[in-house]
mmCIF file with all atom_site columns, C-alpha atoms in Angstrom:
data_model
loop_
_atom_site.group_PDB
_atom_site.id
_atom_site.type_symbol
_atom_site.label_atom_id
_atom_site.label_alt_id
_atom_site.label_comp_id
_atom_site.label_asym_id
_atom_site.label_entity_id
_atom_site.label_seq_id
_atom_site.pdbx_PDB_ins_code
_atom_site.Cartn_x
_atom_site.Cartn_y
_atom_site.Cartn_z
_atom_site.occupancy
_atom_site.B_iso_or_equiv
_atom_site.pdbx_formal_charge
_atom_site.auth_seq_id
_atom_site.auth_comp_id
_atom_site.auth_asym_id
_atom_site.auth_atom_id
_atom_site.pdbx_PDB_model_num
ATOM 1   C CA . MET A 1 1   ? -25.883 -35.219 6.035  1.00 55.00 ? 1   MET A CA 1
ATOM 2   C CA . SER A 1 2   ? -24.646 -31.650 5.627  1.00 68.00 ? 2   SER A CA 1
ATOM 3   C CA . ASP A 1 3   ? -22.770 -30.392 2.585  1.00 83.00 ? 3   ASP A CA 1
ATOM 4   C CA . ALA A 1 4   ? -21.116 -27.655 4.654  1.00 88.00 ? 4   ALA A CA 1
ATOM 5   C CA . LEU A 1 5   ? -17.345 -27.479 4.533  1.00 87.00 ? 5   LEU A CA 1
ATOM 6   C CA . PRO A 1 6   ? -15.484 -27.991 7.802  1.00 91.00 ? 6   PRO A CA 1
ATOM 7   C CA . GLN A 1 7   ? -14.519 -24.952 9.834  1.00 93.00 ? 7   GLN A CA 1
ATOM 8   C CA . VAL A 1 8   ? -11.316 -23.221 8.734  1.00 96.00 ? 8   VAL A CA 1
ATOM 9   C CA . ASP A 1 9   ? -8.444  -24.031 11.089 1.00 96.00 ? 9   ASP A CA 1
ATOM 10  C CA . PRO A 1 10  ? -8.471  -21.257 13.722 1.00 96.00 ? 10  PRO A CA 1
ATOM 11  C CA . GLU A 1 11  ? -4.661  -21.193 13.875 1.00 97.00 ? 11  GLU A CA 1
ATOM 12  C CA . LYS A 1 12  ? -4.573  -20.466 10.142 1.00 97.00 ? 12  LYS A CA 1
ATOM 13  C CA . VAL A 1 13  ? -7.170  -17.705 10.574 1.00 98.00 ? 13  VAL A CA 1
ATOM 14  C CA . GLN A 1 14  ? -5.117  -16.038 13.304 1.00 97.00 ? 14  GLN A CA 1
ATOM 15  C CA . ALA A 1 15  ? -1.918  -16.320 11.256 1.00 98.00 ? 15  ALA A CA 1
ATOM 16  C CA . PHE A 1 16  ? -3.583  -15.013 8.090  1.00 98.00 ? 16  PHE A CA 1
ATOM 17  C CA . VAL A 1 17  ? -5.044  -11.967 9.835  1.00 98.00 ? 17  VAL A CA 1
ATOM 18  C CA . ALA A 1 18  ? -1.735  -11.310 11.601 1.00 98.00 ? 18  ALA A CA 1
ATOM 19  C CA . HIS A 1 19  ? 0.226   -11.513 8.329  1.00 98.00 ? 19  HIS A CA 1
ATOM 20  C CA . ALA A 1 20  ? -2.199  -9.108  6.630  1.00 98.00 ? 20  ALA A CA 1
ATOM 21  C CA . HIS A 1 21  ? -0.790  -6.370  8.843  1.00 98.00 ? 21  HIS A CA 1
ATOM 22  C CA . GLY A 1 22  ? 2.284   -6.364  6.622  1.00 97.00 ? 22  GLY A CA 1
ATOM 23  C CA . ASP A 1 23  ? 3.693   -9.743  5.544  1.00 97.00 ? 23  ASP A CA 1
ATOM 24  C CA . PHE A 1 24  ? 2.307   -9.937  2.009  1.00 97.00 ? 24  PHE A CA 1
ATOM 25  C CA . ASP A 1 25  ? 4.223   -13.060 0.960  1.00 97.00 ? 25  ASP A CA 1
ATOM 26  C CA . ALA A 1 26  ? 3.141   -15.117 3.973  1.00 97.00 ? 26  ALA A CA 1
ATOM 27  C CA . GLY A 1 27  ? -0.470  -14.025 3.496  1.00 96.00 ? 27  GLY A CA 1
ATOM 28  C CA . GLN A 1 28  ? -0.424  -14.983 -0.180 1.00 97.00 ? 28  GLN A CA 1
ATOM 29  C CA . ALA A 1 29  ? 0.937   -18.420 0.658  1.00 98.00 ? 29  ALA A CA 1
ATOM 30  C CA . LEU A 1 30  ? -1.735  -19.054 3.299  1.00 97.00 ? 30  LEU A CA 1
ATOM 31  C CA . LEU A 1 31  ? -4.508  -17.902 0.960  1.00 98.00 ? 31  LEU A CA 1
ATOM 32  C CA . ALA A 1 32  ? -3.217  -20.127 -1.837 1.00 98.00 ? 32  ALA A CA 1
ATOM 33  C CA . ASP A 1 33  ? -3.406  -23.079 0.566  1.00 97.00 ? 33  ASP A CA 1
ATOM 34  C CA . GLU A 1 34  ? -6.844  -22.152 1.980  1.00 97.00 ? 34  GLU A CA 1
ATOM 35  C CA . PRO A 1 35  ? -8.914  -19.699 -0.137 1.00 97.00 ? 35  PRO A CA 1
ATOM 36  C CA . ARG A 1 36  ? -11.687 -19.558 2.489  1.00 97.00 ? 36  ARG A CA 1
ATOM 37  C CA . LEU A 1 37  ? -9.378  -17.492 4.682  1.00 98.00 ? 37  LEU A CA 1
ATOM 38  C CA . VAL A 1 38  ? -10.112 -14.382 2.592  1.00 98.00 ? 38  VAL A CA 1
ATOM 39  C CA . ASN A 1 39  ? -13.167 -13.449 4.690  1.00 97.00 ? 39  ASN A CA 1
ATOM 40  C CA . ALA A 1 40  ? -12.304 -15.223 7.921  1.00 97.00 ? 40  ALA A CA 1
ATOM 41  C CA . ALA A 1 41  ? -12.255 -13.082 11.060 1.00 97.00 ? 41  ALA A CA 1
ATOM 42  C CA . TRP A 1 42  ? -10.204 -13.423 14.207 1.00 97.00 ? 42  TRP A CA 1
ATOM 43  C CA . ASP A 1 43  ? -11.284 -12.252 17.675 1.00 96.00 ? 43  ASP A CA 1
ATOM 44  C CA . TRP A 1 44  ? -8.230  -10.817 19.403 1.00 96.00 ? 44  TRP A CA 1
ATOM 45  C CA . GLY A 1 45  ? -10.264 -10.759 22.605 1.00 95.00 ? 45  GLY A CA 1
ATOM 46  C CA . GLY A 1 46  ? -13.128 -8.760  23.970 1.00 95.00 ? 46  GLY A CA 1
ATOM 47  C CA . GLY A 1 47  ? -14.967 -8.781  20.661 1.00 93.00 ? 47  GLY A CA 1
ATOM 48  C CA . ASP A 1 48  ? -12.099 -7.136  18.760 1.00 96.00 ? 48  ASP A CA 1
ATOM 49  C CA . TRP A 1 49  ? -12.913 -8.912  15.485 1.00 96.00 ? 49  TRP A CA 1
ATOM 50  C CA . GLU A 1 50  ? -10.585 -8.396  12.544 1.00 98.00 ? 50  GLU A CA 1
ATOM 51  C CA . THR A 1 51  ? -10.361 -9.719  8.999  1.00 98.00 ? 51  THR A CA 1
ATOM 52  C CA . ALA A 1 52  ? -7.247  -9.648  6.862  1.00 98.00 ? 52  ALA A CA 1
ATOM 53  C CA . LEU A 1 53  ? -8.747  -6.740  4.914  1.00 98.00 ? 53  LEU A CA 1
ATOM 54  C CA . GLY A 1 54  ? -9.363  -4.898  8.170  1.00 98.00 ? 54  GLY A CA 1
ATOM 55  C CA . ALA A 1 55  ? -5.739  -5.462  9.168  1.00 98.00 ? 55  ALA A CA 1
ATOM 56  C CA . ALA A 1 56  ? -4.424  -4.211  5.845  1.00 98.00 ? 56  ALA A CA 1
ATOM 57  C CA . ALA A 1 57  ? -6.739  -1.195  6.020  1.00 98.00 ? 57  ALA A CA 1
ATOM 58  C CA . HIS A 1 58  ? -5.608  0.228   9.341  1.00 98.00 ? 58  HIS A CA 1
ATOM 59  C CA . MET A 1 59  ? -1.967  -0.415  8.483  1.00 98.00 ? 59  MET A CA 1
ATOM 60  C CA . GLY A 1 60  ? -2.219  1.349   5.123  1.00 98.00 ? 60  GLY A CA 1
ATOM 61  C CA . ARG A 1 61  ? -1.196  -1.806  3.231  1.00 98.00 ? 61  ARG A CA 1
ATOM 62  C CA . ARG A 1 62  ? -2.767  -0.934  -0.103 1.00 98.00 ? 62  ARG A CA 1
ATOM 63  C CA . GLN A 1 63  ? -1.128  -3.795  -2.025 1.00 98.00 ? 63  GLN A CA 1
ATOM 64  C CA . ILE A 1 64  ? -2.402  -6.364  0.467  1.00 98.00 ? 64  ILE A CA 1
ATOM 65  C CA . ALA A 1 65  ? -5.903  -4.843  0.496  1.00 98.00 ? 65  ALA A CA 1
ATOM 66  C CA . LEU A 1 66  ? -6.169  -4.836  -3.288 1.00 98.00 ? 66  LEU A CA 1
ATOM 67  C CA . PHE A 1 67  ? -4.909  -8.414  -3.446 1.00 98.00 ? 67  PHE A CA 1
ATOM 68  C CA . LEU A 1 68  ? -7.560  -9.495  -0.946 1.00 98.00 ? 68  LEU A CA 1
ATOM 69  C CA . LEU A 1 69  ? -10.304 -7.679  -2.846 1.00 98.00 ? 69  LEU A CA 1
ATOM 70  C CA . GLU A 1 70  ? -9.177  -9.381  -6.057 1.00 98.00 ? 70  GLU A CA 1
ATOM 71  C CA . HIS A 1 71  ? -9.668  -12.677 -4.199 1.00 98.00 ? 71  HIS A CA 1
ATOM 72  C CA . ASP A 1 72  ? -13.251 -11.892 -3.132 1.00 98.00 ? 72  ASP A CA 1
ATOM 73  C CA . ALA A 1 73  ? -12.728 -10.171 0.213  1.00 98.00 ? 73  ALA A CA 1
ATOM 74  C CA . ARG A 1 74  ? -15.789 -8.183  1.272  1.00 98.00 ? 74  ARG A CA 1
ATOM 75  C CA . LEU A 1 75  ? -15.115 -4.461  1.000  1.00 98.00 ? 75  LEU A CA 1
ATOM 76  C CA . ASP A 1 76  ? -15.957 -2.513  4.149  1.00 98.00 ? 76  ASP A CA 1
ATOM 77  C CA . LEU A 1 77  ? -16.053 1.193   4.984  1.00 98.00 ? 77  LEU A CA 1
ATOM 78  C CA . PHE A 1 78  ? -12.650 1.160   6.685  1.00 98.00 ? 78  PHE A CA 1
ATOM 79  C CA . ALA A 1 79  ? -10.890 -0.390  3.693  1.00 98.00 ? 79  ALA A CA 1
ATOM 80  C CA . ALA A 1 80  ? -12.759 1.981   1.361  1.00 98.00 ? 80  ALA A CA 1
ATOM 81  C CA . ALA A 1 81  ? -11.473 4.921   3.403  1.00 98.00 ? 81  ALA A CA 1
ATOM 82  C CA . MET A 1 82  ? -7.868  3.689   3.339  1.00 98.00 ? 82  MET A CA 1
ATOM 83  C CA . LEU A 1 83  ? -8.018  2.968   -0.382 1.00 98.00 ? 83  LEU A CA 1
ATOM 84  C CA . GLY A 1 84  ? -9.388  6.447   -1.092 1.00 98.00 ? 84  GLY A CA 1
ATOM 85  C CA . TYR A 1 85  ? -12.753 5.308   -2.467 1.00 98.00 ? 85  TYR A CA 1
ATOM 86  C CA . PHE A 1 86  ? -14.339 8.726   -2.008 1.00 98.00 ? 86  PHE A CA 1
ATOM 87  C CA . ASP A 1 87  ? -17.667 7.933   -3.651 1.00 98.00 ? 87  ASP A CA 1
ATOM 88  C CA . ILE A 1 88  ? -18.247 4.926   -1.406 1.00 98.00 ? 88  ILE A CA 1
ATOM 89  C CA . VAL A 1 89  ? -17.291 6.686   1.818  1.00 98.00 ? 89  VAL A CA 1
ATOM 90  C CA . SER A 1 90  ? -19.286 9.775   0.883  1.00 97.00 ? 90  SER A CA 1
ATOM 91  C CA . ALA A 1 91  ? -22.386 7.725   0.025  1.00 98.00 ? 91  ALA A CA 1
ATOM 92  C CA . VAL A 1 92  ? -22.255 5.790   3.289  1.00 97.00 ? 92  VAL A CA 1
ATOM 93  C CA . LEU A 1 93  ? -21.794 8.956   5.345  1.00 96.00 ? 93  LEU A CA 1
ATOM 94  C CA . SER A 1 94  ? -24.639 10.639  3.481  1.00 95.00 ? 94  SER A CA 1
ATOM 95  C CA . ASP A 1 95  ? -27.064 7.894   4.486  1.00 96.00 ? 95  ASP A CA 1
ATOM 96  C CA . PHE A 1 96  ? -25.474 7.031   7.839  1.00 96.00 ? 96  PHE A CA 1
ATOM 97  C CA . PRO A 1 97  ? -23.688 10.135  9.228  1.00 94.00 ? 97  PRO A CA 1
ATOM 98  C CA . GLU A 1 98  ? -23.074 8.367   12.540 1.00 93.00 ? 98  GLU A CA 1
ATOM 99  C CA . MET A 1 99  ? -20.591 6.098   10.717 1.00 95.00 ? 99  MET A CA 1
ATOM 100 C CA . HIS A 1 100 ? -18.199 9.046   10.771 1.00 95.00 ? 100 HIS A CA 1
ATOM 101 C CA . ASN A 1 101 ? -17.434 7.983   14.341 1.00 94.00 ? 101 ASN A CA 1
ATOM 102 C CA . ALA A 1 102 ? -17.265 4.260   13.578 1.00 95.00 ? 102 ALA A CA 1
ATOM 103 C CA . LEU A 1 103 ? -14.454 2.281   15.131 1.00 97.00 ? 103 LEU A CA 1
ATOM 104 C CA . GLY A 1 104 ? -12.729 -0.506  13.259 1.00 96.00 ? 104 GLY A CA 1
ATOM 105 C CA . PRO A 1 105 ? -10.499 -3.285  14.529 1.00 96.00 ? 105 PRO A CA 1
ATOM 106 C CA . HIS A 1 106 ? -8.599  -2.418  17.720 1.00 97.00 ? 106 HIS A CA 1
ATOM 107 C CA . GLY A 1 107 ? -10.917 0.585   18.170 1.00 97.00 ? 107 GLY A CA 1
ATOM 108 C CA . ILE A 1 108 ? -9.187  2.526   15.382 1.00 98.00 ? 108 ILE A CA 1
ATOM 109 C CA . PRO A 1 109 ? -11.409 5.369   14.090 1.00 97.00 ? 109 PRO A CA 1
ATOM 110 C CA . LEU A 1 110 ? -12.468 5.667   10.464 1.00 97.00 ? 110 LEU A CA 1
ATOM 111 C CA . VAL A 1 111 ? -10.429 8.845   9.994  1.00 97.00 ? 111 VAL A CA 1
ATOM 112 C CA . GLU A 1 112 ? -7.239  7.005   10.987 1.00 97.00 ? 112 GLU A CA 1
ATOM 113 C CA . HIS A 1 113 ? -7.870  4.481   8.222  1.00 98.00 ? 113 HIS A CA 1
ATOM 114 C CA . ALA A 1 114 ? -8.000  7.370   5.745  1.00 98.00 ? 114 ALA A CA 1
ATOM 115 C CA . ARG A 1 115 ? -4.762  8.763   7.196  1.00 98.00 ? 115 ARG A CA 1
ATOM 116 C CA . ALA A 1 116 ? -3.137  5.350   6.748  1.00 98.00 ? 116 ALA A CA 1
ATOM 117 C CA . GLY A 1 117 ? -4.048  5.512   3.049  1.00 98.00 ? 117 GLY A CA 1
ATOM 118 C CA . GLY A 1 118 ? -1.689  8.431   2.455  1.00 98.00 ? 118 GLY A CA 1
ATOM 119 C CA . ALA A 1 119 ? -1.897  10.323  -0.819 1.00 98.00 ? 119 ALA A CA 1
ATOM 120 C CA . ASP A 1 120 ? -4.407  7.869   -2.318 1.00 98.00 ? 120 ASP A CA 1
ATOM 121 C CA . ALA A 1 121 ? -6.881  8.688   0.453  1.00 98.00 ? 121 ALA A CA 1
ATOM 122 C CA . ARG A 1 122 ? -6.314  12.449  0.617  1.00 98.00 ? 122 ARG A CA 1
ATOM 123 C CA . ALA A 1 123 ? -9.846  13.313  -0.583 1.00 98.00 ? 123 ALA A CA 1
ATOM 124 C CA . VAL A 1 124 ? -11.455 10.879  1.880  1.00 98.00 ? 124 VAL A CA 1
ATOM 125 C CA . LEU A 1 125 ? -9.363  12.297  4.707  1.00 97.00 ? 125 LEU A CA 1
ATOM 126 C CA . ALA A 1 126 ? -10.427 15.835  3.774  1.00 97.00 ? 126 ALA A CA 1
ATOM 127 C CA . LEU A 1 127 ? -14.078 14.720  3.745  1.00 97.00 ? 127 LEU A CA 1
ATOM 128 C CA . LEU A 1 128 ? -13.794 13.111  7.166  1.00 96.00 ? 128 LEU A CA 1
ATOM 129 C CA . GLU A 1 129 ? -11.964 16.089  8.653  1.00 94.00 ? 129 GLU A CA 1
ATOM 130 C CA . ALA A 1 130 ? -14.554 18.507  7.220  1.00 92.00 ? 130 ALA A CA 1
ATOM 131 C CA . THR A 1 131 ? -17.583 16.563  8.440  1.00 82.00 ? 131 THR A CA 1
ATOM 132 C CA . GLN A 1 132 ? -17.090 16.218  12.163 1.00 70.00 ? 132 GLN A CA 1
ATOM 133 C CA . VAL A 1 133 ? -20.077 14.570  13.787 1.00 62.00 ? 133 VAL A CA 1
ATOM 134 C CA . ALA A 1 134 ? -20.836 14.836  17.490 1.00 57.00 ? 134 ALA A CA 1
ATOM 135 C CA . PRO A 1 135 ? -20.566 11.469  19.239 1.00 56.00 ? 135 PRO A CA 1
#
């Protein structure tokens, strides 16, 4: 007999990821009901996988991203760029310069995540704009 929990309801995963694009209240309610949603990913088709944190990151939804991180979401490079975490982005690019051209959910480039972060991500945006890497 397995002690594994049952799979999270796929409809809840899709709704949670969709709400993370901007409906903070709905996302909070879903997460309160099912905490395992925090790292669930939805495939929009064709391998376009997205987590709630990924959704918040490309939309520039700082409040949603921070809430998810406080609830154990796994930080990724795209969210770090949007949040303006310069040291993290710089360290990753130092060791993996090809990540400069990385594409996130929906094929959105890393630099666009930094742009979505606005003033909080100004230093990350400057770093990405100054370190163009040939594809």
